[in-house]
Coordinates of C-alpha atoms and ligand atoms in Angstrom, one line a residue:
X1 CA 127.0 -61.7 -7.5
X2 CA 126.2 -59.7 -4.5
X3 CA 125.0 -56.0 -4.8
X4 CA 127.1 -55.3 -1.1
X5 CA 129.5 -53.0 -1.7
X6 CA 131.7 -54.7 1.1
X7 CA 130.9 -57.9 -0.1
X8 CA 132.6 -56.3 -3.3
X9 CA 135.6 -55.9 -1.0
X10 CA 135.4 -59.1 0.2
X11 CA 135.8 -60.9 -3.0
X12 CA 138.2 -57.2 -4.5
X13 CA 135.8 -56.4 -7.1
X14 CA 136.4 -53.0 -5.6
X15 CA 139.3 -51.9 -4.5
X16 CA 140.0 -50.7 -0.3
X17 CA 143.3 -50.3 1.5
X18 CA 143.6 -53.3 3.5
X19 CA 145.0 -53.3 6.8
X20 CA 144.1 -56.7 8.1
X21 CA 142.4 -59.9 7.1
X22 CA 142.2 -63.3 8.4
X23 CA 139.4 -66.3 7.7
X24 CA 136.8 -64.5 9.4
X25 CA 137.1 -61.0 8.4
X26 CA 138.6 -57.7 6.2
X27 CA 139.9 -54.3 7.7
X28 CA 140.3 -51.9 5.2
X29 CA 140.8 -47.9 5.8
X30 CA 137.4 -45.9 5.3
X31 CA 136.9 -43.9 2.0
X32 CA 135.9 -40.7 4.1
X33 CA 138.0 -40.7 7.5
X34 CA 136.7 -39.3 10.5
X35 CA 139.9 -39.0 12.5
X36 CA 143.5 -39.7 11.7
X37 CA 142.4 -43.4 12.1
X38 CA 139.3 -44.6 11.0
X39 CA 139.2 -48.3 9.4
X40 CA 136.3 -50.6 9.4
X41 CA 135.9 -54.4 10.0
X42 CA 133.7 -56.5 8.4
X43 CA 133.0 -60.4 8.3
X44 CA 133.6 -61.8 4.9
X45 CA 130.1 -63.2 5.7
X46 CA 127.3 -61.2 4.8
X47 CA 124.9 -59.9 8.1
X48 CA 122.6 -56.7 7.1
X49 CA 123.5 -55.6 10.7
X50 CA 124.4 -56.5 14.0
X51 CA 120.5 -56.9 14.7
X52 CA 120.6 -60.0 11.8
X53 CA 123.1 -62.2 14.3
X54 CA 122.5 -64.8 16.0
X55 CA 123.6 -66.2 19.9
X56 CA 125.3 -68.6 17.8
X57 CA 127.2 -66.0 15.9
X58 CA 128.9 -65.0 19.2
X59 CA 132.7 -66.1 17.9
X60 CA 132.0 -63.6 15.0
X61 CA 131.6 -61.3 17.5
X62 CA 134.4 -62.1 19.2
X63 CA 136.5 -62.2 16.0
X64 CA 135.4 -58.2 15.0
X65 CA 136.4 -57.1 18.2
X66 CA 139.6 -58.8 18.7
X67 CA 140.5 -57.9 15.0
X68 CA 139.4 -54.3 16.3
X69 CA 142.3 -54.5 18.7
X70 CA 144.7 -55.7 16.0
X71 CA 144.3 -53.0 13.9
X72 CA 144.6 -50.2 17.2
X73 CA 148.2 -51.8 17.2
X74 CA 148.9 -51.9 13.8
X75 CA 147.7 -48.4 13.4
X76 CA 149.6 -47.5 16.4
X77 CA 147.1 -46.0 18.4
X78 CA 146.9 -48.7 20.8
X79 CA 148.5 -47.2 23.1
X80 CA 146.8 -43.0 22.6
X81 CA 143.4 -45.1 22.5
X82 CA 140.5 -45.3 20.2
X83 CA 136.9 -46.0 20.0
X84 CA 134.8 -48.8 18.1
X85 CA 131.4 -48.0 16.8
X86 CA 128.9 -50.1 15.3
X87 CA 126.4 -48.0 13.5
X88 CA 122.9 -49.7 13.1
X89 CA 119.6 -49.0 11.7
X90 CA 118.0 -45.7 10.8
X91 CA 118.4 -43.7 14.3
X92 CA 122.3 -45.8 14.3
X93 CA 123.1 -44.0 11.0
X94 CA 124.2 -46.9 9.7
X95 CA 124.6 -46.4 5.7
X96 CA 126.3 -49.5 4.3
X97 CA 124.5 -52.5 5.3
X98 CA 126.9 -54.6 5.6
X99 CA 127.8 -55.2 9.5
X100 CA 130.6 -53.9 9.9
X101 CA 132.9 -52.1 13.1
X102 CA 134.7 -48.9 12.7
X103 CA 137.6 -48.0 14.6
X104 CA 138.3 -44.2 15.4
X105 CA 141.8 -43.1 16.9
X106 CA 144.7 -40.5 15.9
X107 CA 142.7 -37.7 17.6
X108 CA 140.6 -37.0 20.8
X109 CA 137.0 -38.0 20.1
X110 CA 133.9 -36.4 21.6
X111 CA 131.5 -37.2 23.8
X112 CA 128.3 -37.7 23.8
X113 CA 128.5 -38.2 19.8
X114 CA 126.5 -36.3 17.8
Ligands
LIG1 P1 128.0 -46.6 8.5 O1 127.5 -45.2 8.3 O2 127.2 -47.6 7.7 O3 128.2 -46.9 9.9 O4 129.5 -46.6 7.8 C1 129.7 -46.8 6.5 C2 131.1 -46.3 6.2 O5 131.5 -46.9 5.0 C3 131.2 -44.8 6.1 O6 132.1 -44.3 7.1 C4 131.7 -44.6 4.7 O7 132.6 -43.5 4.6 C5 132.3 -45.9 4.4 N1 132.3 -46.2 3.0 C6 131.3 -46.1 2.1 N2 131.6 -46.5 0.9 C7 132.9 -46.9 1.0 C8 133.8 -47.5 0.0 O8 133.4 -47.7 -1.2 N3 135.0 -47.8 0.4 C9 135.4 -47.6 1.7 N4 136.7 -48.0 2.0 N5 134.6 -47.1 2.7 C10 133.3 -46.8 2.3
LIG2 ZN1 127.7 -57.7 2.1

Protein backbone atom coordinates (compact mmCIF):
# COMPACT_ATOMS: atom_id res chain seq x y z
CA UNK A 1 0.00 0.00 0.00
CA UNK A 2 0.83 3.53 -0.47
CA UNK A 3 3.14 5.37 2.13
CA UNK A 4 0.79 8.89 1.20
CA UNK A 5 -0.72 9.89 4.12
CA UNK A 6 -3.70 11.24 1.92
CA UNK A 7 -3.70 8.38 -0.14
CA UNK A 8 -4.38 6.88 3.51
CA UNK A 9 -7.46 9.05 3.49
CA UNK A 10 -8.38 8.19 0.33
CA UNK A 11 -8.78 4.56 0.86
CA UNK A 12 -9.77 5.61 5.33
CA UNK A 13 -6.81 3.87 6.56
CA UNK A 14 -6.61 7.08 8.57
CA UNK A 15 -9.26 8.78 9.68
CA UNK A 16 -10.11 12.89 8.48
CA UNK A 17 -13.40 14.80 8.78
CA UNK A 18 -14.85 14.67 5.49
CA UNK A 19 -16.68 17.39 4.12
CA UNK A 20 -17.08 16.44 0.51
CA UNK A 21 -16.24 13.66 -1.97
CA UNK A 22 -17.29 12.75 -5.30
CA UNK A 23 -15.39 10.27 -8.08
CA UNK A 24 -12.67 12.60 -8.53
CA UNK A 25 -11.72 13.77 -5.18
CA UNK A 26 -11.89 14.01 -1.03
CA UNK A 27 -12.30 17.26 1.11
CA UNK A 28 -11.62 16.72 4.56
CA UNK A 29 -11.00 19.53 7.44
CA UNK A 30 -7.16 20.14 8.10
CA UNK A 31 -5.55 18.63 11.28
CA UNK A 32 -3.98 22.13 12.21
CA UNK A 33 -6.49 24.92 10.92
CA UNK A 34 -5.28 28.13 9.89
CA UNK A 35 -8.59 30.08 10.01
CA UNK A 36 -12.01 29.22 11.11
CA UNK A 37 -12.16 27.38 7.74
CA UNK A 38 -9.45 25.63 6.42
CA UNK A 39 -10.13 22.12 4.48
CA UNK A 40 -8.07 20.64 1.83
CA UNK A 41 -8.92 18.86 -1.54
CA UNK A 42 -7.21 16.28 -2.91
CA UNK A 43 -7.65 13.85 -6.06
CA UNK A 44 -8.21 10.31 -4.99
CA UNK A 45 -5.41 9.96 -7.58
CA UNK A 46 -2.01 10.26 -6.49
CA UNK A 47 0.13 13.56 -8.16
CA UNK A 48 3.38 14.44 -5.96
CA UNK A 49 2.31 18.13 -6.83
CA UNK A 50 0.73 20.23 -9.16
CA UNK A 51 4.21 20.42 -11.10
CA UNK A 52 3.63 16.28 -11.79
CA UNK A 53 0.24 17.09 -14.05
CA UNK A 54 -0.26 16.96 -17.17
CA UNK A 55 -2.27 19.38 -20.08
CA UNK A 56 -4.30 16.34 -20.16
CA UNK A 57 -5.04 16.43 -16.44
CA UNK A 58 -6.87 19.76 -17.05
CA UNK A 59 -10.56 18.30 -15.86
CA UNK A 60 -8.72 17.35 -12.63
CA UNK A 61 -8.06 20.72 -12.35
CA UNK A 62 -11.21 21.75 -13.01
CA UNK A 63 -12.72 19.21 -10.63
CA UNK A 64 -10.35 20.69 -7.43
CA UNK A 65 -11.48 24.00 -8.04
CA UNK A 66 -15.04 23.53 -8.54
CA UNK A 67 -15.09 21.16 -5.50
CA UNK A 68 -13.17 24.23 -3.81
CA UNK A 69 -16.34 26.18 -4.39
CA UNK A 70 -18.50 23.47 -3.00
CA UNK A 71 -17.00 23.28 0.11
CA UNK A 72 -16.98 27.61 0.40
CA UNK A 73 -20.83 26.87 0.43
CA UNK A 74 -21.01 24.06 2.46
CA UNK A 75 -18.83 25.77 4.88
CA UNK A 76 -20.82 28.80 4.61
CA UNK A 77 -18.29 31.19 3.66
CA UNK A 78 -19.26 31.53 0.28
CA UNK A 79 -20.70 34.36 0.57
CA UNK A 80 -17.77 36.32 3.50
CA UNK A 81 -15.16 34.85 0.90
CA UNK A 82 -12.16 32.76 1.09
CA UNK A 83 -8.92 31.96 -0.56
CA UNK A 84 -7.44 28.61 -2.25
CA UNK A 85 -3.81 27.86 -2.04
CA UNK A 86 -1.85 25.36 -3.54
CA UNK A 87 1.35 24.94 -1.80
CA UNK A 88 4.25 23.43 -3.96
CA UNK A 89 7.83 22.60 -3.75
CA UNK A 90 10.42 23.65 -1.29
CA UNK A 91 10.11 27.71 -1.64
CA UNK A 92 5.75 26.68 -1.87
CA UNK A 93 6.08 25.09 1.61
CA UNK A 94 4.37 22.42 0.49
CA UNK A 95 4.75 19.48 3.28
CA UNK A 96 2.40 16.66 2.28
CA UNK A 97 3.05 15.60 -1.14
CA UNK A 98 0.15 14.72 -2.16
CA UNK A 99 -1.40 17.58 -4.47
CA UNK A 100 -3.71 18.82 -2.79
CA UNK A 101 -5.93 22.60 -2.54
CA UNK A 102 -6.56 24.20 0.74
CA UNK A 103 -9.37 26.44 1.33
CA UNK A 104 -8.98 29.34 3.88
CA UNK A 105 -12.19 31.43 5.05
CA UNK A 106 -14.08 32.28 8.53
CA UNK A 107 -11.59 35.12 9.02
CA UNK A 108 -9.92 38.03 7.04
CA UNK A 109 -6.68 36.68 5.51
CA UNK A 110 -3.52 38.73 4.85
CA UNK A 111 -1.82 39.84 2.24
CA UNK A 112 1.12 39.41 0.81
CA UNK A 113 1.32 35.89 2.75
CA UNK A 114 4.08 35.30 4.72
P1 LIG B 1 1.04 21.81 2.69
O1 LIG B 1 1.95 22.42 3.72
O2 LIG B 1 1.67 20.58 2.07
O3 LIG B 1 0.51 22.77 1.68
O4 LIG B 1 -0.25 21.35 3.49
C1 LIG B 1 -0.35 20.15 4.15
C2 LIG B 1 -1.48 20.29 5.13
O5 LIG B 1 -1.84 19.01 5.58
C3 LIG B 1 -1.11 21.10 6.38
O6 LIG B 1 -1.95 22.25 6.48
C4 LIG B 1 -1.29 20.12 7.53
O7 LIG B 1 -1.84 20.72 8.68
C5 LIG B 1 -2.22 19.10 6.92
N1 LIG B 1 -2.07 17.76 7.47
C6 LIG B 1 -0.90 17.11 7.71
N2 LIG B 1 -1.15 15.89 8.20
C7 LIG B 1 -2.50 15.76 8.25
C8 LIG B 1 -3.36 14.69 8.67
O8 LIG B 1 -2.94 13.61 9.09
N3 LIG B 1 -4.70 14.92 8.59
C9 LIG B 1 -5.21 16.11 8.14
N4 LIG B 1 -6.54 16.22 8.12
N5 LIG B 1 -4.42 17.12 7.73
C10 LIG B 1 -3.09 16.95 7.79
ZN1 LIG C 1 -1.00 10.15 -2.22
Amino acid sequence: MSECLFCKIVLRTIPATLVYEDDTVVAFDDINPQAPTHTLIIPRKHFASIAELQDSDVELLGCLMLAGKKVAKLKGVSDSGYRFVVNTGAHGGQSVFHLHLHVLGGRHLAWPPG
